[in-house]
PDB file of C-alpha atoms in Angstrom:
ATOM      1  CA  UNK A   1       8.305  -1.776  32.783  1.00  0.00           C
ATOM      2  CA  UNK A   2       7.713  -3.264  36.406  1.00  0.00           C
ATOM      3  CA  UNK A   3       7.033  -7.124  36.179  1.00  0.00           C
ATOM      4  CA  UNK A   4       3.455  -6.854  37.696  1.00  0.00           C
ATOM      5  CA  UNK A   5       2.678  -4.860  34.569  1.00  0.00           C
ATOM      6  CA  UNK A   6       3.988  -6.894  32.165  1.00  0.00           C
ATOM      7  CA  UNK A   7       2.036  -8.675  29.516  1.00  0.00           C
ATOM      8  CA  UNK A   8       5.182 -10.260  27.592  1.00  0.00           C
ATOM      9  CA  UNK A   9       6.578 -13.725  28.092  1.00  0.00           C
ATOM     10  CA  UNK A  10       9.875 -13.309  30.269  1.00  0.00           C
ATOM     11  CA  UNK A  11      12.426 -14.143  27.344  1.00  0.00           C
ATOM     12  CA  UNK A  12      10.503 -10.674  25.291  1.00  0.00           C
ATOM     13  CA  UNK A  13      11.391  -7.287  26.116  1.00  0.00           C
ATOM     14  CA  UNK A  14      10.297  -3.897  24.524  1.00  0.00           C
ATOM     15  CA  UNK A  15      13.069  -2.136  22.979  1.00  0.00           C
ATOM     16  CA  UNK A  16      11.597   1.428  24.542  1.00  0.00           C
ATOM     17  CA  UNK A  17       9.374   2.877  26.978  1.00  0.00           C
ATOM     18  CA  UNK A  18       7.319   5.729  26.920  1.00  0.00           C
ATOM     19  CA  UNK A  19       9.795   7.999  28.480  1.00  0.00           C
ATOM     20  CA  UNK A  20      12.332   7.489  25.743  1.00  0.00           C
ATOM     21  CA  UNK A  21       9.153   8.370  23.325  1.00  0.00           C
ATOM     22  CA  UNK A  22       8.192  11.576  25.379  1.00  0.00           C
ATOM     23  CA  UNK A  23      11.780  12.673  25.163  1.00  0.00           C
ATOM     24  CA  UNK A  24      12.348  12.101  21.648  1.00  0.00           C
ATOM     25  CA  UNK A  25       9.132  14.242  21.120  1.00  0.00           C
ATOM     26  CA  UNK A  26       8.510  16.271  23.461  1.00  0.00           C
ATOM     27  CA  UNK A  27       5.955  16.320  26.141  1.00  0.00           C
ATOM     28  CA  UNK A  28       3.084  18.384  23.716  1.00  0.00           C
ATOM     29  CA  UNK A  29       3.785  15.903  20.683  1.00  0.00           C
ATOM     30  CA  UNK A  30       3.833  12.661  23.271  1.00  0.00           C
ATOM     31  CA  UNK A  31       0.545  13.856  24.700  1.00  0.00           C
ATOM     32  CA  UNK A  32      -0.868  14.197  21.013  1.00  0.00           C
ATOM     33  CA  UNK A  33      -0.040  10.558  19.959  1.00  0.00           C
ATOM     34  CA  UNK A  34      -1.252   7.660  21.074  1.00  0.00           C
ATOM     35  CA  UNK A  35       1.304   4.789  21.985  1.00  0.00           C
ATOM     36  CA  UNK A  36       1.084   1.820  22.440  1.00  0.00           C
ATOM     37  CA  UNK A  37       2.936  -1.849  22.913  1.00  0.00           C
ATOM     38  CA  UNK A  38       2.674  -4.570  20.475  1.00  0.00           C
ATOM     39  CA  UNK A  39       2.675  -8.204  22.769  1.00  0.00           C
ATOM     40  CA  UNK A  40       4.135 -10.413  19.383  1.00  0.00           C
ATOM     41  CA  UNK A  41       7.049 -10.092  18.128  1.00  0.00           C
ATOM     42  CA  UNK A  42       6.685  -8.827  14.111  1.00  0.00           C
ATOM     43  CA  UNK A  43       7.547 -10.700  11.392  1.00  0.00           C
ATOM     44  CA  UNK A  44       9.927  -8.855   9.180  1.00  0.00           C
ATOM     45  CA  UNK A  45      11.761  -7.697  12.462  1.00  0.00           C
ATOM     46  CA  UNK A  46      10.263  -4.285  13.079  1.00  0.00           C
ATOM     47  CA  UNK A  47      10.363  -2.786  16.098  1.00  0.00           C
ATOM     48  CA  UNK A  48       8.835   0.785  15.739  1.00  0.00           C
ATOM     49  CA  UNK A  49       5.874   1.992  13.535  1.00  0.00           C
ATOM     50  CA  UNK A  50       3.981   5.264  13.599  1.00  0.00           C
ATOM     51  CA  UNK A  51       0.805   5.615  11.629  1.00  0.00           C
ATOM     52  CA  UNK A  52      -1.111   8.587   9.982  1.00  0.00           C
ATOM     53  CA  UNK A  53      -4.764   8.603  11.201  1.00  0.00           C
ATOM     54  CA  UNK A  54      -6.349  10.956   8.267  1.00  0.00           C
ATOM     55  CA  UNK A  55     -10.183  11.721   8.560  1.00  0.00           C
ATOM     56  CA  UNK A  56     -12.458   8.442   7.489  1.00  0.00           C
ATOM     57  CA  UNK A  57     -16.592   8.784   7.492  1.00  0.00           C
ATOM     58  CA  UNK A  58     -18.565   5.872   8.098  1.00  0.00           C
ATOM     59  CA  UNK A  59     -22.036   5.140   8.586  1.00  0.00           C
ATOM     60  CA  UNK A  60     -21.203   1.964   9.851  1.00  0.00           C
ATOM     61  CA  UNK A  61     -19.381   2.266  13.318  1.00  0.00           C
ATOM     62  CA  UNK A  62     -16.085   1.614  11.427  1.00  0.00           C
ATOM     63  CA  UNK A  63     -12.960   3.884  11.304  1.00  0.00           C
ATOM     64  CA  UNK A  64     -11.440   6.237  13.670  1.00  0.00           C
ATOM     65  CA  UNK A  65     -13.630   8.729  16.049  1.00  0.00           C
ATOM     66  CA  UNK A  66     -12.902  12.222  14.599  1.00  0.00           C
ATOM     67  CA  UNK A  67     -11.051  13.286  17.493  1.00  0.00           C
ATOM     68  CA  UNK A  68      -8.175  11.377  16.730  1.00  0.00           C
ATOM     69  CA  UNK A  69      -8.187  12.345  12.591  1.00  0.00           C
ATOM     70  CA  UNK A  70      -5.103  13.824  11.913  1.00  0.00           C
ATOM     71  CA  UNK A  71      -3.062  12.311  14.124  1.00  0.00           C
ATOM     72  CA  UNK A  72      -0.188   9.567  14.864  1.00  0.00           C
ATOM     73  CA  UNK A  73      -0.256   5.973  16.573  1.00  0.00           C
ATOM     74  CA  UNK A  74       2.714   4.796  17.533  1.00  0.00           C
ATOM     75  CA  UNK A  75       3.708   1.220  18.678  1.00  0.00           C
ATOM     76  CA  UNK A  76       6.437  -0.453  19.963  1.00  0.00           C
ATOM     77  CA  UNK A  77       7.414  -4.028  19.470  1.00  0.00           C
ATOM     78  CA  UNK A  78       8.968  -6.449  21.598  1.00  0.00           C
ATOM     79  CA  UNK A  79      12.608  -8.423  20.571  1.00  0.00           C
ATOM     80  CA  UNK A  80      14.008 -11.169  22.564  1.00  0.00           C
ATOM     81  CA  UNK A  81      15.211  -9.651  26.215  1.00  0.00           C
ATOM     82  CA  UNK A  82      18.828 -10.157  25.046  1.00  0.00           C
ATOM     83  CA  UNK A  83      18.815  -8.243  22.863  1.00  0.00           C
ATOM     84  CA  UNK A  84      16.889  -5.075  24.179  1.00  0.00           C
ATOM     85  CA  UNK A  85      19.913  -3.064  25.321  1.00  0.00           C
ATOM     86  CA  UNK A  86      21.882  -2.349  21.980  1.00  0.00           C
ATOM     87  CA  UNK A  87      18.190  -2.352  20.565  1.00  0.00           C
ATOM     88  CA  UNK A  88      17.229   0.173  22.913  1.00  0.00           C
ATOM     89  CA  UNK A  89      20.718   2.868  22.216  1.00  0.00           C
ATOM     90  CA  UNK A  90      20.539   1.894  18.434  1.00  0.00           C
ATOM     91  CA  UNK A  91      16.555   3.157  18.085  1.00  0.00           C
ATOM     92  CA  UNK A  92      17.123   6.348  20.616  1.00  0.00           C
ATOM     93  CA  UNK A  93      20.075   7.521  18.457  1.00  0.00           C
ATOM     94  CA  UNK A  94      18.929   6.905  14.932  1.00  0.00           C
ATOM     95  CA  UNK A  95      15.115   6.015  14.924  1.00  0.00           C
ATOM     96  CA  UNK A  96      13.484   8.267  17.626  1.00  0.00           C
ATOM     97  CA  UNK A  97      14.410  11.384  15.987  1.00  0.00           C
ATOM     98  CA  UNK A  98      13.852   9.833  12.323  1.00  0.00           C
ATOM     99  CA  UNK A  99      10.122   9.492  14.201  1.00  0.00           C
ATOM    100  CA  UNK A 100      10.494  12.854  15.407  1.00  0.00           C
ATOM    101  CA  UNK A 101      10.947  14.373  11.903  1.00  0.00           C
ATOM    102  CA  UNK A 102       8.419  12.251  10.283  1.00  0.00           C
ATOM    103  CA  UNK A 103       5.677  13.556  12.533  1.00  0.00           C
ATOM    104  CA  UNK A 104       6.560  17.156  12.014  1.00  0.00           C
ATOM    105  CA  UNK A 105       6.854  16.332   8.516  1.00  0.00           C
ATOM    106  CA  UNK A 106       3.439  14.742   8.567  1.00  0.00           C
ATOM    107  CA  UNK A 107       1.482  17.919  10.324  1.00  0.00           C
ATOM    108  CA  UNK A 108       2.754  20.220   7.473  1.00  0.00           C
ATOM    109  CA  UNK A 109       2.440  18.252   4.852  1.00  0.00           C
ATOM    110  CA  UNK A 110       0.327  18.959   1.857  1.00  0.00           C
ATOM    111  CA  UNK A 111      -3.916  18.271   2.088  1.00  0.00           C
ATOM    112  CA  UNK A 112      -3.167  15.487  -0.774  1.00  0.00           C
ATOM    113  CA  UNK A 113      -0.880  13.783   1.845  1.00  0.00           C
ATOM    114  CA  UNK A 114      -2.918  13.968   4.886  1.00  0.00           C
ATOM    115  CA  UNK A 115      -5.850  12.519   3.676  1.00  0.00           C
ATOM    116  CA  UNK A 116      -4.732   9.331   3.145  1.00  0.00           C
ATOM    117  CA  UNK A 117      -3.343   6.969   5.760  1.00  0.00           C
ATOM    118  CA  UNK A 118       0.503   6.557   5.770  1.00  0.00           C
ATOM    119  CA  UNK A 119       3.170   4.766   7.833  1.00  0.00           C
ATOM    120  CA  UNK A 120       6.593   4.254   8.641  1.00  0.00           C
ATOM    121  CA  UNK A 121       8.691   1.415  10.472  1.00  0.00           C
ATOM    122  CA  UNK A 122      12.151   0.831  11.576  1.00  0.00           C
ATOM    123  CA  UNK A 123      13.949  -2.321  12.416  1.00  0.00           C
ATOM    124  CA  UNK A 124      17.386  -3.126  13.040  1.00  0.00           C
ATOM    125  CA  UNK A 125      20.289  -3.947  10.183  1.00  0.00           C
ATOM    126  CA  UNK A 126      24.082  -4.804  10.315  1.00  0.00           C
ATOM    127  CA  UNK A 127      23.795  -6.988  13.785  1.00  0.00           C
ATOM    128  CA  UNK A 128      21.496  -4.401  15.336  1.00  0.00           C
ATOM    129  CA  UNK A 129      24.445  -1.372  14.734  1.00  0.00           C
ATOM    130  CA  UNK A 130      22.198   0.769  12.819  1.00  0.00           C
ATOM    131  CA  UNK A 131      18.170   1.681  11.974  1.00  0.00           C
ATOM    132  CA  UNK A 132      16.790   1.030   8.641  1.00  0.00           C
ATOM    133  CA  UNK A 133      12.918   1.950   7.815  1.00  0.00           C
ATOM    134  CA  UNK A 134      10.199   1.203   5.519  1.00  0.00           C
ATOM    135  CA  UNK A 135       7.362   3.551   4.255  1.00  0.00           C
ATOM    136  CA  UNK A 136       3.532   2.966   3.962  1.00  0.00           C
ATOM    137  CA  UNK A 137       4.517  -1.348   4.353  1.00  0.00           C
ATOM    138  CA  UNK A 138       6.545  -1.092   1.057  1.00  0.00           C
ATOM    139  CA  UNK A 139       9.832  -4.172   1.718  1.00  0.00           C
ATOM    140  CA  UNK A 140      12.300  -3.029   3.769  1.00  0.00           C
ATOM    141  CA  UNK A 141      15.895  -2.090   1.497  1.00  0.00           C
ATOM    142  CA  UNK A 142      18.176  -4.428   1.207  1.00  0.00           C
ATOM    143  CA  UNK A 143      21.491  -3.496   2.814  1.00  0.00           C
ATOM    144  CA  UNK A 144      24.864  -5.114   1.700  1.00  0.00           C
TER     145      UNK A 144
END
């Protein structure tokens, strides 16, 4: 992303960019979700989510406009610059077409399932050699 555009301290770096994303899921499926670019780095070290919209009524003004129920958000999370590049080969390899799958999974998946808001997130584990995720916020696993 082009300095003038960037809203991240210099010594952050997002581990993708929405090319990588479009690739992963094709140009229809990109166009379908909406992405977008966390400016804090997370917690528990995760550095890709995707979220299940399903359909929510309110009277209120609160939830999602019905165009976007049943359908994905996806956001990407920044890591300190140094460590975008392995970052950035570990997550195309293993955790773009885990996202991939998940959101074809998600489209067929039963009424019961898409009524109800899910998610998934990846972060690195083993020095930033391989993808783990986490479903719907549950801990991530604990790798030896």
């Amino acid at each position: 992303m082009p300095a003038r555009n960037r809203r991240l301290p210099r010594h952050l770096s997002w581990p993708l960019t929405p090319t990588d994303i479009r690739d992963a899921l094709g140009e229809q499926e990109a166009e379908a979700a909406e992405l977008s670019f966390a400016d804090q780095l997370v917690e528990d070290g995760t550095l890709l989510y995707v979220r299940w919209i399903p359909p929510r009524v309110s009277n209120y003004g609160n939830g999602f406009h019905p165009s976007l129920w049943y359908s994905v958000q996806i956001t990407v999370c920044p890591l300190p610059a140094t460590e975008r590049a392995a970052a950035r080969h570990t997550l195309r390899q293993h955790a773009l077409p885990e996202l991939r799958t998940w959101i074809d999974t998600a489209r067929q998946a039963p009424e019961s399932w898409t009524l109800t808001e899910h998610w998934r997130s990846w972060r690195l584990t083993g020095g930033g050699a391989a993808v783990v995720h986490s479903d719907d916020w549950k801990p991530y696993p604990d790798l030896p």
